[in-house]
mmCIF file of C-alpha atoms in Angstrom:
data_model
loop_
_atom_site.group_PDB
_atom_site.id
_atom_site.type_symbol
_atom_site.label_atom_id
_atom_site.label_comp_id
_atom_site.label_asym_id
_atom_site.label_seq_id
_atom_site.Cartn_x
_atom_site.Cartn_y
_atom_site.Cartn_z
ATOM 1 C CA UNK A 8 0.000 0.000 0.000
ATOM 2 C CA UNK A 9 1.404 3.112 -1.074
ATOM 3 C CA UNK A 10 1.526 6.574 1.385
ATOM 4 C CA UNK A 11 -0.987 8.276 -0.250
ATOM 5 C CA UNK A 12 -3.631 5.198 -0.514
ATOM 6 C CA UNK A 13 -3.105 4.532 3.009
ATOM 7 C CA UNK A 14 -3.835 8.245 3.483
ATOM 8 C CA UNK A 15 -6.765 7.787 1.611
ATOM 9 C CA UNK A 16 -7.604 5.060 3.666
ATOM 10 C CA UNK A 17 -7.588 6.450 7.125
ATOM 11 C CA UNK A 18 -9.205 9.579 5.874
ATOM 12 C CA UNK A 19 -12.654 6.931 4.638
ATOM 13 C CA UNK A 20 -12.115 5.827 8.244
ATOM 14 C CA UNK A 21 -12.609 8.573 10.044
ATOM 15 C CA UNK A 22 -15.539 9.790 7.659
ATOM 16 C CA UNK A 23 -17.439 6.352 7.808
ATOM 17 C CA UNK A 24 -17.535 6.116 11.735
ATOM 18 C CA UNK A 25 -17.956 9.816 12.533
ATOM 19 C CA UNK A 26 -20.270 10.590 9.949
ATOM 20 C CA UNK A 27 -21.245 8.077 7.869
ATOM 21 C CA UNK A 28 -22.040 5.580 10.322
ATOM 22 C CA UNK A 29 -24.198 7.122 12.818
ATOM 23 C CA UNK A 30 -26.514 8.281 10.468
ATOM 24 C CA UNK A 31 -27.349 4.836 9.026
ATOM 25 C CA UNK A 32 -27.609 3.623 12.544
ATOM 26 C CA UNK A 33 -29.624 6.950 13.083
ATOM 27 C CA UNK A 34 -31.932 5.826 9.675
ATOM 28 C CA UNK A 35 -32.337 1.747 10.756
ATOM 29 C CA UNK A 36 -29.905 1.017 8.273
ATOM 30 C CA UNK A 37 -27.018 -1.222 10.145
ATOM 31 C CA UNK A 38 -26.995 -3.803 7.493
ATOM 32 C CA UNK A 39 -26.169 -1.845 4.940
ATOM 33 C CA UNK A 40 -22.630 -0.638 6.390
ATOM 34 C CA UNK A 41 -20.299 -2.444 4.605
ATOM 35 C CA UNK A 42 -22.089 -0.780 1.400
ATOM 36 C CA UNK A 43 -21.737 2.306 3.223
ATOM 37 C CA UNK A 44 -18.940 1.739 3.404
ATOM 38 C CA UNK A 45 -17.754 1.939 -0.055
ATOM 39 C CA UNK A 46 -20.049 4.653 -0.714
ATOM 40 C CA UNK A 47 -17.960 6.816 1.763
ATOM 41 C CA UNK A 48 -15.031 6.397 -0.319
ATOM 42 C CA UNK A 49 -16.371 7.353 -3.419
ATOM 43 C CA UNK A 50 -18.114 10.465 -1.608
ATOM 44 C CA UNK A 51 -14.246 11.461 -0.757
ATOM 45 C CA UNK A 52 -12.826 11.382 -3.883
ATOM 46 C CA UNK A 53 -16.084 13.231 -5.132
ATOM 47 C CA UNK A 54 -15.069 16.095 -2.393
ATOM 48 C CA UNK A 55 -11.410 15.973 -3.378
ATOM 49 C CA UNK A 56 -12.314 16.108 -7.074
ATOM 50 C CA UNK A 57 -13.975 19.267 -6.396
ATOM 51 C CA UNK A 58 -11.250 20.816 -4.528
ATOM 52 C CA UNK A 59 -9.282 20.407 -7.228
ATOM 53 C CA UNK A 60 -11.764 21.835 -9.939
ATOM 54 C CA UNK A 61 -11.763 24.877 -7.502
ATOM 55 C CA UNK A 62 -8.329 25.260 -6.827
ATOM 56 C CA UNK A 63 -7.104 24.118 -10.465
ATOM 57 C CA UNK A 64 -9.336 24.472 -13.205
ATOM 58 C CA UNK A 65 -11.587 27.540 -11.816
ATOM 59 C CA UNK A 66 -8.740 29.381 -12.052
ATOM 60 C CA UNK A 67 -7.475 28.785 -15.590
ATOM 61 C CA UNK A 68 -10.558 29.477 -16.472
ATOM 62 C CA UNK A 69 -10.741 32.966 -14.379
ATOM 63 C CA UNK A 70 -6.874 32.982 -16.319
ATOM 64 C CA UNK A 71 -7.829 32.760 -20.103
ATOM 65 C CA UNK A 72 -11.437 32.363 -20.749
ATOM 66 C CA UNK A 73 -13.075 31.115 -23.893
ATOM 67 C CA UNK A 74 -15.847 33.085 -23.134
ATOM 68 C CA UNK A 75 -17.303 35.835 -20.571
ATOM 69 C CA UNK A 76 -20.334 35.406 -19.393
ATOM 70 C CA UNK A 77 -22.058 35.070 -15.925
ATOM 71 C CA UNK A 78 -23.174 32.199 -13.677
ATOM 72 C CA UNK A 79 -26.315 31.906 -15.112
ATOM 73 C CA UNK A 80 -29.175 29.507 -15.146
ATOM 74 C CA UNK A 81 -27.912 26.749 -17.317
ATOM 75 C CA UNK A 82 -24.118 26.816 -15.182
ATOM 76 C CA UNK A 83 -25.841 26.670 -12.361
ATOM 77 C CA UNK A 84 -27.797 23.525 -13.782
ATOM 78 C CA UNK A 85 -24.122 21.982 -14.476
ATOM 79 C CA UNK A 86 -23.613 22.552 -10.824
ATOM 80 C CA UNK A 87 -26.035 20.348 -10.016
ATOM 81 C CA UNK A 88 -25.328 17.580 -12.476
ATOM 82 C CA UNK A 89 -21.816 17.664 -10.992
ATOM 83 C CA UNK A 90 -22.582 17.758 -7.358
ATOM 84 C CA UNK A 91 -25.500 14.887 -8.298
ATOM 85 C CA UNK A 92 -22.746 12.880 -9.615
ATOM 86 C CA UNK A 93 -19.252 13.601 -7.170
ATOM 87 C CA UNK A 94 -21.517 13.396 -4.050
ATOM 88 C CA UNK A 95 -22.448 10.275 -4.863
ATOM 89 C CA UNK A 96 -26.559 10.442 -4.869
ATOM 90 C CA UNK A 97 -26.528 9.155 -8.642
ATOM 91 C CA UNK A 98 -23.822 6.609 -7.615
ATOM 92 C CA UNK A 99 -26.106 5.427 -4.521
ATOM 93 C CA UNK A 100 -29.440 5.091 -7.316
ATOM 94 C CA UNK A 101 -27.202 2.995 -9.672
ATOM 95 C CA UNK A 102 -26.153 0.196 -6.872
ATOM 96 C CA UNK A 103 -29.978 -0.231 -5.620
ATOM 97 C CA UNK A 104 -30.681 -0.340 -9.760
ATOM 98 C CA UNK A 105 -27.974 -1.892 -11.362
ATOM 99 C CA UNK A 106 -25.860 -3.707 -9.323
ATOM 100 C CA UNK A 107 -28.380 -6.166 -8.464
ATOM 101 C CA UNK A 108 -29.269 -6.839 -12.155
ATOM 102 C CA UNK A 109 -24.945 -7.596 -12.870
ATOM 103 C CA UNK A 110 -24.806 -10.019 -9.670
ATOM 104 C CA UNK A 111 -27.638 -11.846 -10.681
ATOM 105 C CA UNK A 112 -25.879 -11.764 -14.505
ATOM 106 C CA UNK A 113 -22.509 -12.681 -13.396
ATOM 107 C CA UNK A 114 -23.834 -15.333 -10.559
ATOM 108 C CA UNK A 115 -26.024 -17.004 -13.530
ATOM 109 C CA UNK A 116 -22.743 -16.988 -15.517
ATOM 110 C CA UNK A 117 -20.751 -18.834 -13.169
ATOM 111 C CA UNK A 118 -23.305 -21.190 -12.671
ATOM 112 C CA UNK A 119 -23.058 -22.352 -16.367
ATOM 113 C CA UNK A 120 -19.797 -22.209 -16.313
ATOM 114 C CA UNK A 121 -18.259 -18.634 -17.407
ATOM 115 C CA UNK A 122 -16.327 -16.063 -15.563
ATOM 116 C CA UNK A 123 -14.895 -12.721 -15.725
ATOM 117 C CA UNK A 124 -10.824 -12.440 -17.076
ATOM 118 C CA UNK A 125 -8.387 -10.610 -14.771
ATOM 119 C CA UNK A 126 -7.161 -8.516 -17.296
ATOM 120 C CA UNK A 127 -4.061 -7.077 -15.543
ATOM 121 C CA UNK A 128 -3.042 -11.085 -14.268
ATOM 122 C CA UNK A 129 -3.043 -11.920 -18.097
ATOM 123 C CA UNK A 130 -0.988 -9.074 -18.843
ATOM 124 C CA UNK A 131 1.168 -9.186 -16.173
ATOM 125 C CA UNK A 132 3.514 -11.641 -17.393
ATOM 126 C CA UNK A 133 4.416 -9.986 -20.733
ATOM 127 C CA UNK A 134 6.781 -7.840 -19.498
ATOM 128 C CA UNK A 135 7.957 -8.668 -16.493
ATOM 129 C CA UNK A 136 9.426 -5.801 -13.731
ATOM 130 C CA UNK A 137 6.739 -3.400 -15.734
ATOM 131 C CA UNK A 138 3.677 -5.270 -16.948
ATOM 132 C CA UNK A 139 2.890 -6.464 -13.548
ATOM 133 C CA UNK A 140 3.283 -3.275 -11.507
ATOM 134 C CA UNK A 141 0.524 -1.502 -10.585
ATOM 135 C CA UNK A 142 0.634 1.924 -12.902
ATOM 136 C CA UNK A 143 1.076 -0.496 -15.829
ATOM 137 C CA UNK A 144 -2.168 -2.284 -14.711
ATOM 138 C CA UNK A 145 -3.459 1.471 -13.807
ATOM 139 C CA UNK A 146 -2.912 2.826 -17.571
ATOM 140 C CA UNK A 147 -4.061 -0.792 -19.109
ATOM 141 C CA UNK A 148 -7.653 0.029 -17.497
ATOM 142 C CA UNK A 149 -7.424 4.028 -18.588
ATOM 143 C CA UNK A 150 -6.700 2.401 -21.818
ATOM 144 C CA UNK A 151 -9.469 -0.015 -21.585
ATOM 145 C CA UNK A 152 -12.114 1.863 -20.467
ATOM 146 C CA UNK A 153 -11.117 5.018 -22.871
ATOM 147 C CA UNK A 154 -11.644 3.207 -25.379
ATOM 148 C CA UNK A 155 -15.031 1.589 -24.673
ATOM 149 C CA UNK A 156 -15.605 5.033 -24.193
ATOM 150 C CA UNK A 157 -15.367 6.475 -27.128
ATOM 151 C CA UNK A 158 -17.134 3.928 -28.823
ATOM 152 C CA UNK A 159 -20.282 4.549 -26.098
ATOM 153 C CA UNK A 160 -19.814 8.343 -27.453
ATOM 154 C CA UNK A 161 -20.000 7.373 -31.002
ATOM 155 C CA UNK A 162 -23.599 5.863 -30.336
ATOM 156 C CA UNK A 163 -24.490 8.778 -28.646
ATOM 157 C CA UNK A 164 -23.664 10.290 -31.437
ATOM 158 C CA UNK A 165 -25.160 7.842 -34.438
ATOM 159 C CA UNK A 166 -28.329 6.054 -33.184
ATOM 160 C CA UNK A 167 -31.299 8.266 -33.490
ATOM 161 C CA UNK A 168 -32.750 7.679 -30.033
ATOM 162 C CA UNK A 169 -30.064 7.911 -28.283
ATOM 163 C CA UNK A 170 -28.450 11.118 -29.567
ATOM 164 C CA UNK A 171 -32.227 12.514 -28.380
ATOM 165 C CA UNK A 172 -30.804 11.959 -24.699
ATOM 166 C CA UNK A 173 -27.329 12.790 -25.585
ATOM 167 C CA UNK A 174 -28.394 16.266 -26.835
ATOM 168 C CA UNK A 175 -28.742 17.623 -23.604
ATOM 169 C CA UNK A 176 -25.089 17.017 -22.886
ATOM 170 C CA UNK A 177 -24.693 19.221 -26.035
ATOM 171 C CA UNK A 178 -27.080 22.250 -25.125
ATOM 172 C CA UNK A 179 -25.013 24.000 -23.249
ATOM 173 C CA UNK A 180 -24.051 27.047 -25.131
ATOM 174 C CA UNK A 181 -22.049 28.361 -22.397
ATOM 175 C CA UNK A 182 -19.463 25.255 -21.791
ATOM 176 C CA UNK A 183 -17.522 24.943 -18.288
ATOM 177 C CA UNK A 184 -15.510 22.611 -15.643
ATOM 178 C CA UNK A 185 -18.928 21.605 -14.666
ATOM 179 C CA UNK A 186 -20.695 20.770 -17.980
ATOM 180 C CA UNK A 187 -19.160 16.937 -17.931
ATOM 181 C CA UNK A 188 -22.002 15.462 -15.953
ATOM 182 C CA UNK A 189 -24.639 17.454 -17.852
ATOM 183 C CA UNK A 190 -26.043 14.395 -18.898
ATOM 184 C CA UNK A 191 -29.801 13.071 -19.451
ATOM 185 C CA UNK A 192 -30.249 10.761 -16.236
ATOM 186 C CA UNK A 193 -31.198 7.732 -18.348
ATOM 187 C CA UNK A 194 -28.533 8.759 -20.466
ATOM 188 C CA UNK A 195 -26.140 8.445 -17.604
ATOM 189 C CA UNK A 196 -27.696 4.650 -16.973
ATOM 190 C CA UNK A 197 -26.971 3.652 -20.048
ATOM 191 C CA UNK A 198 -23.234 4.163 -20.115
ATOM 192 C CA UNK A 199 -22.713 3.247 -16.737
ATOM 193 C CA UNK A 200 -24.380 0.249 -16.981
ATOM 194 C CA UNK A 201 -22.045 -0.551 -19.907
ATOM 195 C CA UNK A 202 -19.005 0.598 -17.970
ATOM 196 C CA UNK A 203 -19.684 -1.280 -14.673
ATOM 197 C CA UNK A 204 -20.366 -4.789 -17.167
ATOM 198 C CA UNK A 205 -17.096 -4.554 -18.758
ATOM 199 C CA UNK A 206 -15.425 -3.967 -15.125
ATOM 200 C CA UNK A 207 -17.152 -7.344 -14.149
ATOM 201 C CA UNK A 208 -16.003 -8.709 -16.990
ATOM 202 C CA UNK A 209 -12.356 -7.884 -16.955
ATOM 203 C CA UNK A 210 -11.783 -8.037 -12.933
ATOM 204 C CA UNK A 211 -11.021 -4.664 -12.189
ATOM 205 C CA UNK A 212 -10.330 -4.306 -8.275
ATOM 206 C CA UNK A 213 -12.623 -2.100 -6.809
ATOM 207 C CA UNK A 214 -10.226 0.127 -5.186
ATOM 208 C CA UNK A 215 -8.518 0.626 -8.755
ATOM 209 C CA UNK A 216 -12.338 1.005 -10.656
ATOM 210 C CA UNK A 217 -12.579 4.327 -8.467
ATOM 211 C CA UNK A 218 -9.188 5.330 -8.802
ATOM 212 C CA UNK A 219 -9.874 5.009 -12.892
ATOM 213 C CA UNK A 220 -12.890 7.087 -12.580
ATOM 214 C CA UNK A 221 -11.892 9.871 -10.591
ATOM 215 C CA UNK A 222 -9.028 10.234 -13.090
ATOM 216 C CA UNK A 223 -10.959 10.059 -16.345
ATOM 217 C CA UNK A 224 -13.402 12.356 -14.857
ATOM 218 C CA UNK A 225 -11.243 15.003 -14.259
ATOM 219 C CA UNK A 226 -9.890 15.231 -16.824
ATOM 220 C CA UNK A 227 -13.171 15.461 -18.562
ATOM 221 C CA UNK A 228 -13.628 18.612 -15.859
ATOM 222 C CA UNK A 229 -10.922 20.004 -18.022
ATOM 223 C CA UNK A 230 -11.616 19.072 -21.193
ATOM 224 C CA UNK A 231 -14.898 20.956 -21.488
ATOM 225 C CA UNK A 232 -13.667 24.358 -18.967
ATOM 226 C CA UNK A 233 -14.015 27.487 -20.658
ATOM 227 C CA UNK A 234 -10.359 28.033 -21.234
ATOM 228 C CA UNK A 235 -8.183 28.863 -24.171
ATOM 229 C CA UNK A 236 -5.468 26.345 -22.842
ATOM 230 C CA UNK A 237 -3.851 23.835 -25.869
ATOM 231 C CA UNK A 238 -1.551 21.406 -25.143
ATOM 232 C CA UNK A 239 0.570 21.965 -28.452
ATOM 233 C CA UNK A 240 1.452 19.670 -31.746
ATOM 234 C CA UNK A 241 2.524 16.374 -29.483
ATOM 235 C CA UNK A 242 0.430 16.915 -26.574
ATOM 236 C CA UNK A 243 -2.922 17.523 -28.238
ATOM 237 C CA UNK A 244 -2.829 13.968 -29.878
ATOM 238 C CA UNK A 245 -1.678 12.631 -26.447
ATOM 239 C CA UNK A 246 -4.294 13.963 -24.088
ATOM 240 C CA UNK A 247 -7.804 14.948 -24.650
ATOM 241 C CA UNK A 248 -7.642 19.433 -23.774
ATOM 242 C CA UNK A 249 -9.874 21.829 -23.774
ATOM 243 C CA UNK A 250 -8.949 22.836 -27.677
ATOM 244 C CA UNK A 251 -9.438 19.292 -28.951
ATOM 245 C CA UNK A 252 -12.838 19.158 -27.112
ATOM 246 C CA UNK A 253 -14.353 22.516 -27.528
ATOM 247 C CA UNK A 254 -14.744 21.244 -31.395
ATOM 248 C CA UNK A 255 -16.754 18.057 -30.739
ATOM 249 C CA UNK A 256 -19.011 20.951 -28.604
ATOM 250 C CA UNK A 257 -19.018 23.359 -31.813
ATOM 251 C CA UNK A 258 -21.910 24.304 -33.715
ATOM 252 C CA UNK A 259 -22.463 22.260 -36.856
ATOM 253 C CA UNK A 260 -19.208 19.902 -36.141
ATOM 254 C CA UNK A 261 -19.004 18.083 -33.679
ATOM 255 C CA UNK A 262 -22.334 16.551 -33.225
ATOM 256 C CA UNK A 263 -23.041 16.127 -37.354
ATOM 257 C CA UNK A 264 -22.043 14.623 -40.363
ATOM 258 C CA UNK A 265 -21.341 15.256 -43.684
ATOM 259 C CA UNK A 266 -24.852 17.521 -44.220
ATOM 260 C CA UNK A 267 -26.210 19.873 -41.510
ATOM 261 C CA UNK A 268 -29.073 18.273 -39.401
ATOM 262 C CA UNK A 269 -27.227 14.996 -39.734
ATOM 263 C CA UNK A 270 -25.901 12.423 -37.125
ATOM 264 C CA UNK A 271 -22.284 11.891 -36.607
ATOM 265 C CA UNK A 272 -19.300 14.172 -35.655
ATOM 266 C CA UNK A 273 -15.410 14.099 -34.569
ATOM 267 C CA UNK A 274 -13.118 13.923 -31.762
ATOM 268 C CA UNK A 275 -15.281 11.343 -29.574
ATOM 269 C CA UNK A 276 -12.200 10.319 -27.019
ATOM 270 C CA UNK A 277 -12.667 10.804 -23.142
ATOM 271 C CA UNK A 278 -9.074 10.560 -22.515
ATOM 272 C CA UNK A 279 -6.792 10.140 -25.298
ATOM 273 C CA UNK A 280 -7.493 11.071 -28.850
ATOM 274 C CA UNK A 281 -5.211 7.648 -30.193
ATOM 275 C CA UNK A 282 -8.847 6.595 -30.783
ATOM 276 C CA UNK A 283 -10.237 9.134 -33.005
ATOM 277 C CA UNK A 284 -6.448 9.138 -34.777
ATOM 278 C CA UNK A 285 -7.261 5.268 -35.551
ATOM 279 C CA UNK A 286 -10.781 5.347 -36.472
ATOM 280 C CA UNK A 287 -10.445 8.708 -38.726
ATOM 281 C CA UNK A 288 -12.798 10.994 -36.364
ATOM 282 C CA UNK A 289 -10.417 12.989 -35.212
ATOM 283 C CA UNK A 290 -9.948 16.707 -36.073
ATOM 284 C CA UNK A 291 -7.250 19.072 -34.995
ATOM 285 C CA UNK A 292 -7.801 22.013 -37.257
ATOM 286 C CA UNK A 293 -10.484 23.582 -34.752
ATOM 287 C CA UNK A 294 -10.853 26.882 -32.709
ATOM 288 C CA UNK A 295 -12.334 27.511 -29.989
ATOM 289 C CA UNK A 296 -15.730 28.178 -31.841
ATOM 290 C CA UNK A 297 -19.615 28.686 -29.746
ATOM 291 C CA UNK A 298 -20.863 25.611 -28.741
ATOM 292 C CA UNK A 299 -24.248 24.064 -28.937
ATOM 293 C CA UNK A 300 -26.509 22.168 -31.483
ATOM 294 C CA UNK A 301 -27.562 23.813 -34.549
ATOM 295 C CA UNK A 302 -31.466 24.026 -34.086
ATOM 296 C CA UNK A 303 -30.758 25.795 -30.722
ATOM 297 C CA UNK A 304 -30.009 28.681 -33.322
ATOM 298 C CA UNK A 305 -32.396 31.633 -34.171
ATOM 299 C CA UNK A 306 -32.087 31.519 -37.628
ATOM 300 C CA UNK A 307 -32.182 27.339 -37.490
ATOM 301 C CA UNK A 308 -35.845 26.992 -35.012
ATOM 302 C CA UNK A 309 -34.765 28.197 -31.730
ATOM 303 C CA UNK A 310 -35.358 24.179 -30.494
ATOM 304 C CA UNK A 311 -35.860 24.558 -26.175
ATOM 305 C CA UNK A 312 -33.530 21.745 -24.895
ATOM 306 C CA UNK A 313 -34.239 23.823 -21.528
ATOM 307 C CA UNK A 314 -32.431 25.881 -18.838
ATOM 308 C CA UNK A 315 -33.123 24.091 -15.858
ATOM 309 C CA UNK A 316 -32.671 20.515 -14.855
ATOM 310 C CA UNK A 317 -36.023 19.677 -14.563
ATOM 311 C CA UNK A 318 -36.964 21.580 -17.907
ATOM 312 C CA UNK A 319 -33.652 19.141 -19.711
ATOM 313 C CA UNK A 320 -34.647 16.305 -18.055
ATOM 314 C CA UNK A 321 -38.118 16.661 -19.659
ATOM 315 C CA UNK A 322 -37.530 17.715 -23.088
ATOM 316 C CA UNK A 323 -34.989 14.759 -23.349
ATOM 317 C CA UNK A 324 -37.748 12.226 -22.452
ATOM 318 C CA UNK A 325 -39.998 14.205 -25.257
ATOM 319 C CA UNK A 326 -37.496 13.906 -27.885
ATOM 320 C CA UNK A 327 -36.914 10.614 -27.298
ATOM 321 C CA UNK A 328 -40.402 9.886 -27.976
ATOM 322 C CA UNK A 329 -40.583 11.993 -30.790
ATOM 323 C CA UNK A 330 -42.530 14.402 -28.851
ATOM 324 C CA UNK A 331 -40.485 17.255 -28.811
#
């Protein structure tokens, strides 16, 4: 165990049994502490993620903004999404919802006679001294997961329906640190009941499944801040930045294809843009151009995808029946 996980350790500790604890004694819920548990680890790295958005990323954005505008009502919306998601309230939904559905899958599996791979053991013996350490198992999961990723994105971005949720990811014309978890809820489901599969299916240890996340996510935090920060030539095709993103967000391009009104778009990686390089979706020739979707336009409709959170969350069911 390294310094800073057994930090990270005592620091859950002390939360769970002078916080955490009481209050599920306090609610008649004693048999679900070792659940608590966990949850009050993820809750920590959801408070630590957003001391660094404030210390880090608020300020480059203060620094060398994109855009000036105020903390209006569709930010303040992001806020929410974000503190929904880093607080852990969506997180606590998804394991009454969906991690009884993958025990049951996995348990049937077993039963029959199929299991999950351990990814990293597999690995580990290509290279020995690196492959079996535990940053080269670390990056093998970004790697994994990154790339599942962008192909989740990609049907965000291609199947009808879908893209009807997607869109309100999309509707915010004034893009910041907080507009990653702008997401319709369902939405939200559907990718992280994708993401948590493929983590039962490969073996990812819990411990390093939340250390994964909270790195891909902020990154993501930085990715969409209103900054004019570019990582140059060689860094830009090493790490998704602001630049690279800010064009899958631009009117017209990054959310359409080859006529206006049209599915499709570029630069779909969370992480590292190796995956739009390979499958030809990647641009670098962008600005840092006004987001949004076309029909949010004037001059294109004026479509409401909505201010509020509510108002999104409502307009995304619509579309998705073909309602709105």
């Amino acid at each position: 165990m390294t310094p800073l996980t057994d930090a990270f350790g005592q620091v859950q500790q002390w939360l769970f049994e002078n916080a955490v604890q009481p209050a599920m004694f306090a609610a008649g819920m004693g048999n679900l502490l070792e659940d608590a548990y966990a949850a009050t680890g993820w809750l920590l790295v959801g408070l630590i993620q957003l001391l660094l958005m404030l210390c880090l990323i608020a300020p480059l954005q203060r620094w060398r903004p994109v855009e000036r505008f105020g903390f209006d009502r569709g930010v303040r919306a992001d806020v929410i999404y974000t503190l929904l998601h880093r607080l852990g309230v969506f997180r606590v939904a998804m394991f009454f919802s969906v991690e009884p559905l993958l025990d049951g899958l996995f348990g049937q599996a077993r039963v029959n006679g199929l299991d999950g791979m351990q990814l990293d053991a597999a690995m580990a013996p290509w290279w020995p001294g690196v492959t079996d350490t535990a940053w080269a198992s670390f990056v093998l999961y970004l790697l994994v997961f990154d790339l599942v990723d962008y192909w989740i994105h990609r049907g965000q971005h291609q199947v009808n329906r879908w893209w009807a949720l997607h869109a309100v990811h999309h509707s915010q014309r004034h893009m910041t640190m907080w507009s990653d978890n702008r997401n319709h809820l369902l939405d939200d489901v559907i990718r992280d009941l994708i993401i948590a599969f493929t983590a039962r299916a490969i073996g990812v240890p819990p411990g390093r499944f939340v250390a994964v996340v909270a790195v891909t996510q902020l990154i993501e935090n930085l990715s969409h801040a209103n900054a004019r920060l570019t990582f140059g030539w060689l860094g830009e095709r090493l790490l998704v930045g602001p630049k690279f993103h800010r064009l899958h967000h631009a009117i017209g391009l990054g959310h359409e294809g080859n006529k206006p009104g049209s599915l499709g778009g570029c630069n779909f990686a969370v992480l590292f843009p190796i995956w739009d390089i390979v499958f030809r979706t990647a641009r670098f020739d962008g600005q840092f151009a006004a987001t949004g979707i076309r029909d949010q336009l004037p001059e294109e409709g004026g479509r409401d995808y909505g201010e509020g959170f509510w108002a999104q969350q409502w307009l995304g069911l619509k579309r998705l029946i073909g309602q709105g």
